[in-house]
């Protein structure tokens, strides 16, 4: 087996163990393989093991990979910041965007989503721990943004996404993820018009996926544990 195959298997084992510990069905947690900075060959190796959903942060890099790997019919998720001048590329090439944190970006994505594609699946990125260096809507404004995004015709609003400050303490990791979970539940209870399928909590990465699953994550975004350490980037690295 290749190294990537081995590592994917251990990530699946970690997810299964975390689900067992939380009394959850392992099928309730999806694995998004974060392939930023990895070449197309690494994605092919993961795809050969049945991995079909991949996350990318840098739009230009992502588009090249998406076009190169078009024969594999993978599902691509944008998990990096989206500037206004990149919304068209994102709307045309991705299935999901996890990082919507402003109405203007959501409106552009909706207007630019090509008619022949299904609605773009989106999560609102929430700045759950108030860190000032990061993107994300403040928790207190998330419901208002959800109301505005839920009615956009070419978007389907699915849930929330977070990138908490790194912490080595599992209890702290879990406490932060639980705040996101409560916000998720509050928005569901408020029943914003247009919200059809509110089912996604995109939280948990290589270092905190167990805590995220314990708190209710339905989608973990894992890079390092699948592909190995990334080279350090010089620009635009947000996570
Ligand atoms: C890079 C990145 C990940 C994956 O992080 P790892 O620690 O390598 O698993 C997940 N989510 C986002 C938004 C990222 O930028």
PDB file of C-alpha atoms and ligand atoms in Angstrom:
ATOM      1  CA  UNK A   1       0.000   0.000   0.000  1.00  0.00           C
ATOM      2  CA  UNK A   2       1.153   3.535  -0.633  1.00  0.00           C
ATOM      3  CA  UNK A   3       1.873   5.886   2.216  1.00  0.00           C
ATOM      4  CA  UNK A   4      -1.220   7.914   1.427  1.00  0.00           C
ATOM      5  CA  UNK A   5      -3.346   4.766   1.487  1.00  0.00           C
ATOM      6  CA  UNK A   6      -1.907   3.871   4.904  1.00  0.00           C
ATOM      7  CA  UNK A   7      -2.506   7.313   6.282  1.00  0.00           C
ATOM      8  CA  UNK A   8      -6.028   7.509   4.931  1.00  0.00           C
ATOM      9  CA  UNK A   9      -6.762   4.229   6.643  1.00  0.00           C
ATOM     10  CA  UNK A  10      -5.530   5.528   9.970  1.00  0.00           C
ATOM     11  CA  UNK A  11      -7.619   8.683   9.608  1.00  0.00           C
ATOM     12  CA  UNK A  12     -10.691   6.531   8.985  1.00  0.00           C
ATOM     13  CA  UNK A  13      -9.764   4.535  12.090  1.00  0.00           C
ATOM     14  CA  UNK A  14      -9.465   7.749  14.140  1.00  0.00           C
ATOM     15  CA  UNK A  15     -12.876   8.907  12.909  1.00  0.00           C
ATOM     16  CA  UNK A  16     -14.429   5.517  13.713  1.00  0.00           C
ATOM     17  CA  UNK A  17     -12.903   5.490  17.206  1.00  0.00           C
ATOM     18  CA  UNK A  18     -14.073   9.049  17.905  1.00  0.00           C
ATOM     19  CA  UNK A  19     -17.576   8.181  16.723  1.00  0.00           C
ATOM     20  CA  UNK A  20     -17.638   5.060  18.886  1.00  0.00           C
ATOM     21  CA  UNK A  21     -16.530   7.099  21.912  1.00  0.00           C
ATOM     22  CA  UNK A  22     -19.284   9.642  21.228  1.00  0.00           C
ATOM     23  CA  UNK A  23     -21.949   7.021  20.518  1.00  0.00           C
ATOM     24  CA  UNK A  24     -22.273   8.245  16.954  1.00  0.00           C
ATOM     25  CA  UNK A  25     -22.653   6.410  13.659  1.00  0.00           C
ATOM     26  CA  UNK A  26     -19.326   6.706  11.752  1.00  0.00           C
ATOM     27  CA  UNK A  27     -21.317   7.398   8.593  1.00  0.00           C
ATOM     28  CA  UNK A  28     -22.458  10.667  10.156  1.00  0.00           C
ATOM     29  CA  UNK A  29     -18.973  12.171   9.765  1.00  0.00           C
ATOM     30  CA  UNK A  30     -17.644  12.915   6.284  1.00  0.00           C
ATOM     31  CA  UNK A  31     -13.940  13.152   5.542  1.00  0.00           C
ATOM     32  CA  UNK A  32     -12.732  16.066   3.439  1.00  0.00           C
ATOM     33  CA  UNK A  33      -9.139  15.494   2.287  1.00  0.00           C
ATOM     34  CA  UNK A  34      -7.354  18.833   2.312  1.00  0.00           C
ATOM     35  CA  UNK A  35      -5.008  18.738  -0.664  1.00  0.00           C
ATOM     36  CA  UNK A  36      -3.688  22.313  -0.663  1.00  0.00           C
ATOM     37  CA  UNK A  37      -0.015  22.452  -1.750  1.00  0.00           C
ATOM     38  CA  UNK A  38      -0.172  18.777  -2.817  1.00  0.00           C
ATOM     39  CA  UNK A  39       0.303  17.842  -6.451  1.00  0.00           C
ATOM     40  CA  UNK A  40      -2.283  16.080  -8.617  1.00  0.00           C
ATOM     41  CA  UNK A  41      -0.541  12.733  -8.093  1.00  0.00           C
ATOM     42  CA  UNK A  42      -1.210  12.801  -4.363  1.00  0.00           C
ATOM     43  CA  UNK A  43      -4.875  13.491  -5.055  1.00  0.00           C
ATOM     44  CA  UNK A  44      -4.957  10.581  -7.515  1.00  0.00           C
ATOM     45  CA  UNK A  45      -3.506   8.280  -4.870  1.00  0.00           C
ATOM     46  CA  UNK A  46      -6.143   9.294  -2.358  1.00  0.00           C
ATOM     47  CA  UNK A  47      -8.893   9.011  -4.974  1.00  0.00           C
ATOM     48  CA  UNK A  48      -7.711   5.476  -5.778  1.00  0.00           C
ATOM     49  CA  UNK A  49      -8.578   4.598  -2.160  1.00  0.00           C
ATOM     50  CA  UNK A  50     -12.130   5.831  -2.623  1.00  0.00           C
ATOM     51  CA  UNK A  51     -11.646   9.368  -1.294  1.00  0.00           C
ATOM     52  CA  UNK A  52     -13.857  11.633  -3.394  1.00  0.00           C
ATOM     53  CA  UNK A  53     -14.084  14.992  -1.586  1.00  0.00           C
ATOM     54  CA  UNK A  54     -11.096  17.332  -1.563  1.00  0.00           C
ATOM     55  CA  UNK A  55     -10.558  20.733   0.022  1.00  0.00           C
ATOM     56  CA  UNK A  56      -8.450  23.538  -1.395  1.00  0.00           C
ATOM     57  CA  UNK A  57      -7.511  26.966  -0.019  1.00  0.00           C
ATOM     58  CA  UNK A  58      -5.848  28.814  -2.868  1.00  0.00           C
ATOM     59  CA  UNK A  59      -8.140  29.378  -5.817  1.00  0.00           C
ATOM     60  CA  UNK A  60      -5.566  29.541  -8.609  1.00  0.00           C
ATOM     61  CA  UNK A  61      -3.753  26.422  -7.419  1.00  0.00           C
ATOM     62  CA  UNK A  62      -7.078  24.658  -7.007  1.00  0.00           C
ATOM     63  CA  UNK A  63      -8.397  25.418 -10.494  1.00  0.00           C
ATOM     64  CA  UNK A  64      -5.299  23.930 -12.125  1.00  0.00           C
ATOM     65  CA  UNK A  65      -5.707  20.741 -10.101  1.00  0.00           C
ATOM     66  CA  UNK A  66      -9.445  20.568 -10.745  1.00  0.00           C
ATOM     67  CA  UNK A  67      -8.907  20.817 -14.502  1.00  0.00           C
ATOM     68  CA  UNK A  68      -6.001  18.332 -14.507  1.00  0.00           C
ATOM     69  CA  UNK A  69      -8.056  15.795 -12.552  1.00  0.00           C
ATOM     70  CA  UNK A  70     -11.390  16.328 -14.318  1.00  0.00           C
ATOM     71  CA  UNK A  71     -11.405  12.662 -15.417  1.00  0.00           C
ATOM     72  CA  UNK A  72     -11.821  11.547 -11.769  1.00  0.00           C
ATOM     73  CA  UNK A  73     -15.105  13.429 -11.169  1.00  0.00           C
ATOM     74  CA  UNK A  74     -14.113  14.510  -7.672  1.00  0.00           C
ATOM     75  CA  UNK A  75     -16.048  16.842  -5.408  1.00  0.00           C
ATOM     76  CA  UNK A  76     -14.117  20.046  -4.685  1.00  0.00           C
ATOM     77  CA  UNK A  77     -14.625  22.206  -1.597  1.00  0.00           C
ATOM     78  CA  UNK A  78     -13.280  25.725  -1.268  1.00  0.00           C
ATOM     79  CA  UNK A  79     -12.030  26.169   2.300  1.00  0.00           C
ATOM     80  CA  UNK A  80      -9.875  29.262   1.837  1.00  0.00           C
ATOM     81  CA  UNK A  81     -10.721  32.948   1.850  1.00  0.00           C
ATOM     82  CA  UNK A  82     -12.742  34.112  -1.189  1.00  0.00           C
ATOM     83  CA  UNK A  83     -12.110  37.632  -2.460  1.00  0.00           C
ATOM     84  CA  UNK A  84     -14.657  39.384  -4.682  1.00  0.00           C
ATOM     85  CA  UNK A  85     -12.488  39.038  -7.767  1.00  0.00           C
ATOM     86  CA  UNK A  86     -12.360  35.243  -7.333  1.00  0.00           C
ATOM     87  CA  UNK A  87     -16.049  34.514  -6.819  1.00  0.00           C
ATOM     88  CA  UNK A  88     -16.683  33.653 -10.481  1.00  0.00           C
ATOM     89  CA  UNK A  89     -13.926  31.018 -10.552  1.00  0.00           C
ATOM     90  CA  UNK A  90     -15.215  29.547  -7.307  1.00  0.00           C
ATOM     91  CA  UNK A  91     -18.837  29.504  -8.521  1.00  0.00           C
ATOM     92  CA  UNK A  92     -17.799  27.769 -11.744  1.00  0.00           C
ATOM     93  CA  UNK A  93     -15.425  25.111 -10.392  1.00  0.00           C
ATOM     94  CA  UNK A  94     -16.375  24.094  -6.865  1.00  0.00           C
ATOM     95  CA  UNK A  95     -19.289  22.113  -5.398  1.00  0.00           C
ATOM     96  CA  UNK A  96     -18.949  23.603  -1.922  1.00  0.00           C
ATOM     97  CA  UNK A  97     -17.681  26.790  -0.283  1.00  0.00           C
ATOM     98  CA  UNK A  98     -17.090  26.659   3.485  1.00  0.00           C
ATOM     99  CA  UNK A  99     -15.875  30.201   3.960  1.00  0.00           C
ATOM    100  CA  UNK A 100     -18.793  32.531   3.276  1.00  0.00           C
ATOM    101  CA  UNK A 101     -18.657  35.281   5.893  1.00  0.00           C
ATOM    102  CA  UNK A 102     -20.129  38.305   4.083  1.00  0.00           C
ATOM    103  CA  UNK A 103     -23.375  38.869   2.206  1.00  0.00           C
ATOM    104  CA  UNK A 104     -21.620  40.497  -0.730  1.00  0.00           C
ATOM    105  CA  UNK A 105     -19.554  37.384  -1.417  1.00  0.00           C
ATOM    106  CA  UNK A 106     -22.630  35.169  -1.093  1.00  0.00           C
ATOM    107  CA  UNK A 107     -24.588  37.343  -3.536  1.00  0.00           C
ATOM    108  CA  UNK A 108     -21.815  37.238  -6.110  1.00  0.00           C
ATOM    109  CA  UNK A 109     -21.476  33.452  -5.769  1.00  0.00           C
ATOM    110  CA  UNK A 110     -25.222  33.051  -6.259  1.00  0.00           C
ATOM    111  CA  UNK A 111     -25.324  35.360  -9.301  1.00  0.00           C
ATOM    112  CA  UNK A 112     -22.311  33.676 -10.870  1.00  0.00           C
ATOM    113  CA  UNK A 113     -23.234  30.040 -10.262  1.00  0.00           C
ATOM    114  CA  UNK A 114     -23.666  28.582 -13.780  1.00  0.00           C
ATOM    115  CA  UNK A 115     -27.227  27.516 -14.593  1.00  0.00           C
ATOM    116  CA  UNK A 116     -26.195  24.013 -15.675  1.00  0.00           C
ATOM    117  CA  UNK A 117     -24.712  23.203 -12.252  1.00  0.00           C
ATOM    118  CA  UNK A 118     -26.621  22.342  -9.073  1.00  0.00           C
ATOM    119  CA  UNK A 119     -26.795  25.084  -6.422  1.00  0.00           C
ATOM    120  CA  UNK A 120     -23.480  25.822  -4.749  1.00  0.00           C
ATOM    121  CA  UNK A 121     -23.405  24.234  -1.279  1.00  0.00           C
ATOM    122  CA  UNK A 122     -22.246  26.741   1.327  1.00  0.00           C
ATOM    123  CA  UNK A 123     -21.305  26.992   4.975  1.00  0.00           C
ATOM    124  CA  UNK A 124     -20.954  30.212   6.925  1.00  0.00           C
ATOM    125  CA  UNK A 125     -17.511  30.578   8.443  1.00  0.00           C
ATOM    126  CA  UNK A 126     -17.840  31.690  12.070  1.00  0.00           C
ATOM    127  CA  UNK A 127     -15.055  33.321  14.039  1.00  0.00           C
ATOM    128  CA  UNK A 128     -16.065  31.320  17.085  1.00  0.00           C
ATOM    129  CA  UNK A 129     -13.232  32.285  19.415  1.00  0.00           C
ATOM    130  CA  UNK A 130     -13.041  35.949  18.475  1.00  0.00           C
ATOM    131  CA  UNK A 131      -9.519  35.799  17.158  1.00  0.00           C
ATOM    132  CA  UNK A 132      -8.835  39.019  15.255  1.00  0.00           C
ATOM    133  CA  UNK A 133      -6.425  37.483  12.755  1.00  0.00           C
ATOM    134  CA  UNK A 134      -9.059  35.309  11.184  1.00  0.00           C
ATOM    135  CA  UNK A 135     -11.909  35.451   8.791  1.00  0.00           C
ATOM    136  CA  UNK A 136     -15.423  34.548   9.842  1.00  0.00           C
ATOM    137  CA  UNK A 137     -18.644  36.218  10.879  1.00  0.00           C
ATOM    138  CA  UNK A 138     -18.853  37.028  14.609  1.00  0.00           C
ATOM    139  CA  UNK A 139     -21.153  34.491  16.351  1.00  0.00           C
ATOM    140  CA  UNK A 140     -23.642  37.233  17.241  1.00  0.00           C
ATOM    141  CA  UNK A 141     -24.114  38.094  13.561  1.00  0.00           C
ATOM    142  CA  UNK A 142     -24.315  34.543  12.208  1.00  0.00           C
ATOM    143  CA  UNK A 143     -28.110  34.217  12.372  1.00  0.00           C
ATOM    144  CA  UNK A 144     -28.642  37.513  10.548  1.00  0.00           C
ATOM    145  CA  UNK A 145     -26.224  36.423   7.816  1.00  0.00           C
ATOM    146  CA  UNK A 146     -27.895  32.992   7.625  1.00  0.00           C
ATOM    147  CA  UNK A 147     -31.257  34.708   7.006  1.00  0.00           C
ATOM    148  CA  UNK A 148     -29.788  36.668   4.110  1.00  0.00           C
ATOM    149  CA  UNK A 149     -27.870  33.778   2.550  1.00  0.00           C
ATOM    150  CA  UNK A 150     -30.650  31.183   2.907  1.00  0.00           C
ATOM    151  CA  UNK A 151     -32.844  33.002   0.378  1.00  0.00           C
ATOM    152  CA  UNK A 152     -30.212  33.329  -2.371  1.00  0.00           C
ATOM    153  CA  UNK A 153     -31.496  31.211  -5.220  1.00  0.00           C
ATOM    154  CA  UNK A 154     -28.315  29.566  -6.499  1.00  0.00           C
ATOM    155  CA  UNK A 155     -26.882  28.747  -3.077  1.00  0.00           C
ATOM    156  CA  UNK A 156     -27.883  26.007  -0.668  1.00  0.00           C
ATOM    157  CA  UNK A 157     -26.953  26.949   2.892  1.00  0.00           C
ATOM    158  CA  UNK A 158     -25.840  23.799   4.729  1.00  0.00           C
ATOM    159  CA  UNK A 159     -24.251  24.844   8.001  1.00  0.00           C
ATOM    160  CA  UNK A 160     -21.303  26.372   9.811  1.00  0.00           C
ATOM    161  CA  UNK A 161     -17.542  26.093   9.528  1.00  0.00           C
ATOM    162  CA  UNK A 162     -14.850  27.098  12.026  1.00  0.00           C
ATOM    163  CA  UNK A 163     -11.075  27.192  12.361  1.00  0.00           C
ATOM    164  CA  UNK A 164     -10.462  27.709  16.090  1.00  0.00           C
ATOM    165  CA  UNK A 165      -7.129  28.846  17.498  1.00  0.00           C
ATOM    166  CA  UNK A 166      -4.871  25.803  17.790  1.00  0.00           C
ATOM    167  CA  UNK A 167      -4.834  24.279  21.272  1.00  0.00           C
ATOM    168  CA  UNK A 168      -3.222  21.098  22.569  1.00  0.00           C
ATOM    169  CA  UNK A 169      -5.817  20.676  25.295  1.00  0.00           C
ATOM    170  CA  UNK A 170      -8.617  18.312  24.211  1.00  0.00           C
ATOM    171  CA  UNK A 171     -11.040  19.772  26.773  1.00  0.00           C
ATOM    172  CA  UNK A 172     -10.487  23.290  25.444  1.00  0.00           C
ATOM    173  CA  UNK A 173     -10.763  22.068  21.856  1.00  0.00           C
ATOM    174  CA  UNK A 174     -14.069  20.422  22.665  1.00  0.00           C
ATOM    175  CA  UNK A 175     -15.444  23.429  24.545  1.00  0.00           C
ATOM    176  CA  UNK A 176     -14.848  25.692  21.541  1.00  0.00           C
ATOM    177  CA  UNK A 177     -16.419  23.195  19.127  1.00  0.00           C
ATOM    178  CA  UNK A 178     -19.412  22.908  21.440  1.00  0.00           C
ATOM    179  CA  UNK A 179     -19.958  26.659  21.156  1.00  0.00           C
ATOM    180  CA  UNK A 180     -20.173  26.245  17.394  1.00  0.00           C
ATOM    181  CA  UNK A 181     -22.567  23.355  17.853  1.00  0.00           C
ATOM    182  CA  UNK A 182     -24.860  25.461  20.039  1.00  0.00           C
ATOM    183  CA  UNK A 183     -24.850  28.272  17.499  1.00  0.00           C
ATOM    184  CA  UNK A 184     -25.707  25.709  14.810  1.00  0.00           C
ATOM    185  CA  UNK A 185     -28.676  24.508  16.906  1.00  0.00           C
ATOM    186  CA  UNK A 186     -29.857  28.081  17.572  1.00  0.00           C
ATOM    187  CA  UNK A 187     -29.922  28.898  13.867  1.00  0.00           C
ATOM    188  CA  UNK A 188     -31.867  25.717  13.157  1.00  0.00           C
ATOM    189  CA  UNK A 189     -34.407  26.618  15.848  1.00  0.00           C
ATOM    190  CA  UNK A 190     -34.851  30.095  14.387  1.00  0.00           C
ATOM    191  CA  UNK A 191     -35.932  28.476  11.094  1.00  0.00           C
ATOM    192  CA  UNK A 192     -34.792  31.197   8.687  1.00  0.00           C
ATOM    193  CA  UNK A 193     -37.025  31.214   5.565  1.00  0.00           C
ATOM    194  CA  UNK A 194     -35.359  29.380   2.687  1.00  0.00           C
ATOM    195  CA  UNK A 195     -33.299  27.098   4.898  1.00  0.00           C
ATOM    196  CA  UNK A 196     -33.955  23.598   3.541  1.00  0.00           C
ATOM    197  CA  UNK A 197     -31.051  21.414   4.550  1.00  0.00           C
ATOM    198  CA  UNK A 198     -29.140  22.618   7.600  1.00  0.00           C
ATOM    199  CA  UNK A 199     -26.999  19.559   8.288  1.00  0.00           C
ATOM    200  CA  UNK A 200     -23.301  20.402   8.174  1.00  0.00           C
ATOM    201  CA  UNK A 201     -20.862  21.273  10.939  1.00  0.00           C
ATOM    202  CA  UNK A 202     -17.501  21.632   9.220  1.00  0.00           C
ATOM    203  CA  UNK A 203     -15.058  21.470  12.108  1.00  0.00           C
ATOM    204  CA  UNK A 204     -12.028  19.466  13.138  1.00  0.00           C
ATOM    205  CA  UNK A 205      -8.637  19.095  11.471  1.00  0.00           C
ATOM    206  CA  UNK A 206      -5.623  16.799  11.979  1.00  0.00           C
ATOM    207  CA  UNK A 207      -4.994  17.929  15.559  1.00  0.00           C
ATOM    208  CA  UNK A 208      -8.538  18.210  16.885  1.00  0.00           C
ATOM    209  CA  UNK A 209     -10.783  15.891  14.914  1.00  0.00           C
ATOM    210  CA  UNK A 210     -11.636  13.747  17.972  1.00  0.00           C
ATOM    211  CA  UNK A 211     -12.768  16.795  19.958  1.00  0.00           C
ATOM    212  CA  UNK A 212     -14.737  18.073  16.980  1.00  0.00           C
ATOM    213  CA  UNK A 213     -16.526  14.743  16.513  1.00  0.00           C
ATOM    214  CA  UNK A 214     -17.310  14.614  20.236  1.00  0.00           C
ATOM    215  CA  UNK A 215     -18.928  18.039  19.853  1.00  0.00           C
ATOM    216  CA  UNK A 216     -21.005  17.058  16.824  1.00  0.00           C
ATOM    217  CA  UNK A 217     -18.878  17.689  13.731  1.00  0.00           C
ATOM    218  CA  UNK A 218     -20.329  16.162  10.557  1.00  0.00           C
ATOM    219  CA  UNK A 219     -17.346  16.944   8.331  1.00  0.00           C
ATOM    220  CA  UNK A 220     -13.686  16.933   9.303  1.00  0.00           C
ATOM    221  CA  UNK A 221     -11.120  18.655   7.090  1.00  0.00           C
ATOM    222  CA  UNK A 222      -7.883  16.716   7.242  1.00  0.00           C
ATOM    223  CA  UNK A 223      -4.655  17.528   5.416  1.00  0.00           C
ATOM    224  CA  UNK A 224      -1.474  16.674   7.326  1.00  0.00           C
ATOM    225  CA  UNK A 225      -2.656  13.292   8.630  1.00  0.00           C
ATOM    226  CA  UNK A 226      -3.368  12.163   5.045  1.00  0.00           C
ATOM    227  CA  UNK A 227      -0.683  13.804   2.938  1.00  0.00           C
ATOM    228  CA  UNK A 228       2.069  14.529   5.468  1.00  0.00           C
ATOM    229  CA  UNK A 229       3.485  17.890   6.507  1.00  0.00           C
ATOM    230  CA  UNK A 230       3.100  20.747   4.033  1.00  0.00           C
ATOM    231  CA  UNK A 231       5.944  22.959   2.909  1.00  0.00           C
ATOM    232  CA  UNK A 232       5.665  26.331   4.630  1.00  0.00           C
ATOM    233  CA  UNK A 233       3.924  28.848   2.435  1.00  0.00           C
ATOM    234  CA  UNK A 234       5.108  32.358   1.924  1.00  0.00           C
ATOM    235  CA  UNK A 235       1.841  34.109   1.292  1.00  0.00           C
ATOM    236  CA  UNK A 236      -1.826  33.821   2.037  1.00  0.00           C
ATOM    237  CA  UNK A 237      -1.543  30.971   4.520  1.00  0.00           C
ATOM    238  CA  UNK A 238      -4.409  31.264   6.935  1.00  0.00           C
ATOM    239  CA  UNK A 239      -4.382  27.963   8.702  1.00  0.00           C
TER     240      UNK A 239
HETATM  241  C1  LIG B   1      -5.099  23.488   5.957  1.00  0.00           C
HETATM  242  C2  LIG B   1      -6.483  23.447   6.439  1.00  0.00           C
HETATM  243  C3  LIG B   1      -7.022  22.270   6.986  1.00  0.00           C
HETATM  244  C4  LIG B   1      -6.219  20.994   7.212  1.00  0.00           C
HETATM  245  O1  LIG B   1      -5.358  21.170   8.274  1.00  0.00           O
HETATM  246  P1  LIG B   1      -4.465  19.950   8.820  1.00  0.00           P
HETATM  247  O2  LIG B   1      -4.041  20.415  10.158  1.00  0.00           O
HETATM  248  O3  LIG B   1      -3.326  19.796   7.868  1.00  0.00           O
HETATM  249  O4  LIG B   1      -5.312  18.753   8.868  1.00  0.00           O
HETATM  250  C5  LIG B   1      -8.353  22.282   7.351  1.00  0.00           C
HETATM  251  N1  LIG B   1      -9.119  23.375   7.201  1.00  0.00           N
HETATM  252  C6  LIG B   1      -8.629  24.516   6.689  1.00  0.00           C
HETATM  253  C7  LIG B   1      -9.527  25.686   6.530  1.00  0.00           C
HETATM  254  C8  LIG B   1      -7.295  24.593   6.294  1.00  0.00           C
HETATM  255  O5  LIG B   1      -6.829  25.738   5.807  1.00  0.00           O
END
